[in-house]
Amino acid sequence: MSKIALRIADLRKKHRVTQQELADCIGVSFQTISKWETGVSMPDITILPLLADYFSVSTDQILGLKPLDGEMYIQEKTATKDFWNQKLEYLLRTQKGYWNDDYARFLISQVWKIDKPISDFVKIS
């Protein structure tokens, strides 16, 4: 819900439109626009095309699935060795304080899909 609230508020401010002006154009109250922007509620799915048309963007952009014009999403590089080399010290330092063995096994096998010993990936001194 927060991405939708951020997109609507960003677009409205970028176009220098008040909540009342936007509300009048799409047939809702300004309080409804405020609730969308603060994440209290979400627009009905039938309203999304109206918002997209009003701001000349796609519904995917309103939903935060695609960047708005002039924005670029930078994906995390979690699949790279360099990313995990930078995290290794943190993981080793915090594993006993925050993780129990069952949780660590779950992360390793189900989330990270690691099926080889860590020594095959990085050298631990």
PDB file of C-alpha atoms in Angstrom:
ATOM      1  CA  MET A   1       0.000   0.000   0.000  1.00  0.00           C
ATOM      2  CA  SER A   2       2.855   2.429   0.677  1.00  0.00           C
ATOM      3  CA  LYS A   3       4.082   2.330  -2.935  1.00  0.00           C
ATOM      4  CA  ILE A   4       0.639   3.302  -4.188  1.00  0.00           C
ATOM      5  CA  ALA A   5       0.417   6.140  -1.689  1.00  0.00           C
ATOM      6  CA  LEU A   6       3.864   7.371  -2.708  1.00  0.00           C
ATOM      7  CA  ARG A   7       3.145   7.198  -6.432  1.00  0.00           C
ATOM      8  CA  ILE A   8      -0.131   9.088  -6.235  1.00  0.00           C
ATOM      9  CA  ALA A   9       1.301  11.813  -4.017  1.00  0.00           C
ATOM     10  CA  ASP A  10       4.438  12.112  -6.163  1.00  0.00           C
ATOM     11  CA  LEU A  11       2.464  12.365  -9.372  1.00  0.00           C
ATOM     12  CA  ARG A  12       0.000  14.865  -7.951  1.00  0.00           C
ATOM     13  CA  LYS A  13       2.772  17.104  -6.644  1.00  0.00           C
ATOM     14  CA  LYS A  14       4.779  16.771  -9.856  1.00  0.00           C
ATOM     15  CA  HIS A  15       1.753  17.961 -11.824  1.00  0.00           C
ATOM     16  CA  ARG A  16       1.074  20.724  -9.278  1.00  0.00           C
ATOM     17  CA  VAL A  17      -2.463  19.567  -8.640  1.00  0.00           C
ATOM     18  CA  THR A  18      -4.271  19.865  -5.327  1.00  0.00           C
ATOM     19  CA  GLN A  19      -6.042  16.937  -3.731  1.00  0.00           C
ATOM     20  CA  GLN A  20      -9.342  18.713  -4.404  1.00  0.00           C
ATOM     21  CA  GLU A  21      -8.553  19.192  -8.104  1.00  0.00           C
ATOM     22  CA  LEU A  22      -7.597  15.550  -8.535  1.00  0.00           C
ATOM     23  CA  ALA A  23     -10.649  14.429  -6.596  1.00  0.00           C
ATOM     24  CA  ASP A  24     -12.973  16.529  -8.778  1.00  0.00           C
ATOM     25  CA  CYS A  25     -11.503  15.056 -11.974  1.00  0.00           C
ATOM     26  CA  ILE A  26     -11.878  11.416 -10.981  1.00  0.00           C
ATOM     27  CA  GLY A  27     -15.103  11.711  -9.001  1.00  0.00           C
ATOM     28  CA  VAL A  28     -14.019  11.146  -5.390  1.00  0.00           C
ATOM     29  CA  SER A  29     -13.619  13.399  -2.356  1.00  0.00           C
ATOM     30  CA  PHE A  30     -10.372  15.123  -1.438  1.00  0.00           C
ATOM     31  CA  GLN A  31     -10.468  13.123   1.798  1.00  0.00           C
ATOM     32  CA  THR A  32     -10.315   9.951  -0.285  1.00  0.00           C
ATOM     33  CA  ILE A  33      -7.226  11.243  -2.093  1.00  0.00           C
ATOM     34  CA  SER A  34      -5.673  12.056   1.284  1.00  0.00           C
ATOM     35  CA  LYS A  35      -6.381   8.531   2.554  1.00  0.00           C
ATOM     36  CA  TRP A  36      -4.725   7.037  -0.529  1.00  0.00           C
ATOM     37  CA  GLU A  37      -1.661   9.218  -0.142  1.00  0.00           C
ATOM     38  CA  THR A  38      -1.246   8.442   3.543  1.00  0.00           C
ATOM     39  CA  GLY A  39      -1.835   4.716   3.078  1.00  0.00           C
ATOM     40  CA  VAL A  40      -5.033   4.601   5.141  1.00  0.00           C
ATOM     41  CA  SER A  41      -6.892   3.093   2.189  1.00  0.00           C
ATOM     42  CA  MET A  42      -6.265   2.135  -1.422  1.00  0.00           C
ATOM     43  CA  PRO A  43      -8.054   3.199  -4.565  1.00  0.00           C
ATOM     44  CA  ASP A  44     -10.563   0.821  -6.048  1.00  0.00           C
ATOM     45  CA  ILE A  45      -9.123  -1.130  -8.947  1.00  0.00           C
ATOM     46  CA  THR A  46     -11.577   0.600 -11.292  1.00  0.00           C
ATOM     47  CA  ILE A  47     -10.039   3.977 -10.345  1.00  0.00           C
ATOM     48  CA  LEU A  48      -6.488   3.000 -11.344  1.00  0.00           C
ATOM     49  CA  PRO A  49      -7.037   3.505 -15.096  1.00  0.00           C
ATOM     50  CA  LEU A  50      -8.569   6.932 -14.387  1.00  0.00           C
ATOM     51  CA  LEU A  51      -5.518   7.927 -12.339  1.00  0.00           C
ATOM     52  CA  ALA A  52      -3.167   6.561 -14.993  1.00  0.00           C
ATOM     53  CA  ASP A  53      -4.967   8.468 -17.737  1.00  0.00           C
ATOM     54  CA  TYR A  54      -5.073  11.670 -15.690  1.00  0.00           C
ATOM     55  CA  PHE A  55      -1.314  11.599 -15.050  1.00  0.00           C
ATOM     56  CA  SER A  56      -0.411  10.076 -18.466  1.00  0.00           C
ATOM     57  CA  VAL A  57       1.314   7.074 -16.910  1.00  0.00           C
ATOM     58  CA  SER A  58       0.611   3.347 -16.797  1.00  0.00           C
ATOM     59  CA  THR A  59      -1.202   1.608 -13.971  1.00  0.00           C
ATOM     60  CA  ASP A  60       2.044  -0.309 -13.360  1.00  0.00           C
ATOM     61  CA  GLN A  61       3.762   3.009 -12.688  1.00  0.00           C
ATOM     62  CA  ILE A  62       1.052   4.045 -10.220  1.00  0.00           C
ATOM     63  CA  LEU A  63       1.402   0.690  -8.461  1.00  0.00           C
ATOM     64  CA  GLY A  64       5.175   1.109  -8.274  1.00  0.00           C
ATOM     65  CA  LEU A  65       5.847  -1.909 -10.486  1.00  0.00           C
ATOM     66  CA  LYS A  66       7.622   0.246 -13.072  1.00  0.00           C
ATOM     67  CA  PRO A  67       9.557   3.458 -12.488  1.00  0.00           C
ATOM     68  CA  LEU A  68       8.053   6.809 -13.330  1.00  0.00           C
ATOM     69  CA  ASP A  69       9.648   8.766 -16.163  1.00  0.00           C
ATOM     70  CA  GLY A  70      12.982  10.106 -14.983  1.00  0.00           C
ATOM     71  CA  GLU A  71      13.323   7.441 -12.285  1.00  0.00           C
ATOM     72  CA  MET A  72      15.403   4.302 -12.367  1.00  0.00           C
ATOM     73  CA  TYR A  73      15.123   1.269 -10.142  1.00  0.00           C
ATOM     74  CA  ILE A  74      18.456  -0.117  -9.059  1.00  0.00           C
ATOM     75  CA  GLN A  75      18.202  -3.802  -8.286  1.00  0.00           C
ATOM     76  CA  GLU A  76      20.148  -5.310  -5.427  1.00  0.00           C
ATOM     77  CA  LYS A  77      23.047  -7.418  -6.563  1.00  0.00           C
ATOM     78  CA  THR A  78      22.343 -10.221  -4.109  1.00  0.00           C
ATOM     79  CA  ALA A  79      23.380 -12.884  -6.594  1.00  0.00           C
ATOM     80  CA  THR A  80      26.960 -11.645  -6.779  1.00  0.00           C
ATOM     81  CA  LYS A  81      29.943 -12.877  -4.784  1.00  0.00           C
ATOM     82  CA  ASP A  82      30.963  -9.280  -3.986  1.00  0.00           C
ATOM     83  CA  PHE A  83      27.607  -8.588  -2.330  1.00  0.00           C
ATOM     84  CA  TRP A  84      27.947 -11.555   0.030  1.00  0.00           C
ATOM     85  CA  ASN A  85      31.640 -10.927   0.686  1.00  0.00           C
ATOM     86  CA  GLN A  86      30.621  -7.567   2.090  1.00  0.00           C
ATOM     87  CA  LYS A  87      27.938  -9.237   4.233  1.00  0.00           C
ATOM     88  CA  LEU A  88      30.075 -12.131   5.464  1.00  0.00           C
ATOM     89  CA  GLU A  89      31.598 -10.308   8.431  1.00  0.00           C
ATOM     90  CA  TYR A  90      28.168  -9.123   9.569  1.00  0.00           C
ATOM     91  CA  LEU A  91      26.636 -12.571   9.206  1.00  0.00           C
ATOM     92  CA  LEU A  92      29.429 -14.237  11.152  1.00  0.00           C
ATOM     93  CA  ARG A  93      29.327 -11.586  13.884  1.00  0.00           C
ATOM     94  CA  THR A  94      25.555 -11.633  14.392  1.00  0.00           C
ATOM     95  CA  GLN A  95      24.620 -15.239  13.776  1.00  0.00           C
ATOM     96  CA  LYS A  96      24.817 -16.358  17.416  1.00  0.00           C
ATOM     97  CA  GLY A  97      23.105 -13.285  18.824  1.00  0.00           C
ATOM     98  CA  TYR A  98      20.134 -13.147  16.468  1.00  0.00           C
ATOM     99  CA  TRP A  99      19.649 -16.470  14.756  1.00  0.00           C
ATOM    100  CA  ASN A 100      18.877 -19.861  16.162  1.00  0.00           C
ATOM    101  CA  ASP A 101      20.127 -22.932  14.318  1.00  0.00           C
ATOM    102  CA  ASP A 102      16.717 -23.764  12.802  1.00  0.00           C
ATOM    103  CA  TYR A 103      16.375 -20.270  11.378  1.00  0.00           C
ATOM    104  CA  ALA A 104      19.892 -20.395   9.945  1.00  0.00           C
ATOM    105  CA  ARG A 105      19.168 -23.763   8.302  1.00  0.00           C
ATOM    106  CA  PHE A 106      15.954 -22.370   6.826  1.00  0.00           C
ATOM    107  CA  LEU A 107      17.749 -19.312   5.408  1.00  0.00           C
ATOM    108  CA  ILE A 108      20.559 -21.376   3.953  1.00  0.00           C
ATOM    109  CA  SER A 109      18.456 -24.102   2.343  1.00  0.00           C
ATOM    110  CA  GLN A 110      15.149 -22.411   1.511  1.00  0.00           C
ATOM    111  CA  VAL A 111      15.901 -18.720   1.029  1.00  0.00           C
ATOM    112  CA  TRP A 112      19.490 -18.613  -0.192  1.00  0.00           C
ATOM    113  CA  LYS A 113      19.316 -22.070  -1.827  1.00  0.00           C
ATOM    114  CA  ILE A 114      22.863 -22.939  -0.737  1.00  0.00           C
ATOM    115  CA  ASP A 115      23.542 -26.640  -1.091  1.00  0.00           C
ATOM    116  CA  LYS A 116      27.355 -26.630  -0.918  1.00  0.00           C
ATOM    117  CA  PRO A 117      29.672 -25.826   1.975  1.00  0.00           C
ATOM    118  CA  ILE A 118      30.425 -22.136   2.357  1.00  0.00           C
ATOM    119  CA  SER A 119      34.114 -22.911   1.856  1.00  0.00           C
ATOM    120  CA  ASP A 120      33.261 -23.662  -1.792  1.00  0.00           C
ATOM    121  CA  PHE A 121      32.130 -20.040  -2.176  1.00  0.00           C
ATOM    122  CA  VAL A 122      34.419 -17.935   0.013  1.00  0.00           C
ATOM    123  CA  LYS A 123      37.643 -18.459   1.879  1.00  0.00           C
ATOM    124  CA  ILE A 124      37.163 -18.177   5.646  1.00  0.00           C
ATOM    125  CA  SER A 125      40.276 -17.517   7.654  1.00  0.00           C
TER     126      SER A 125
END
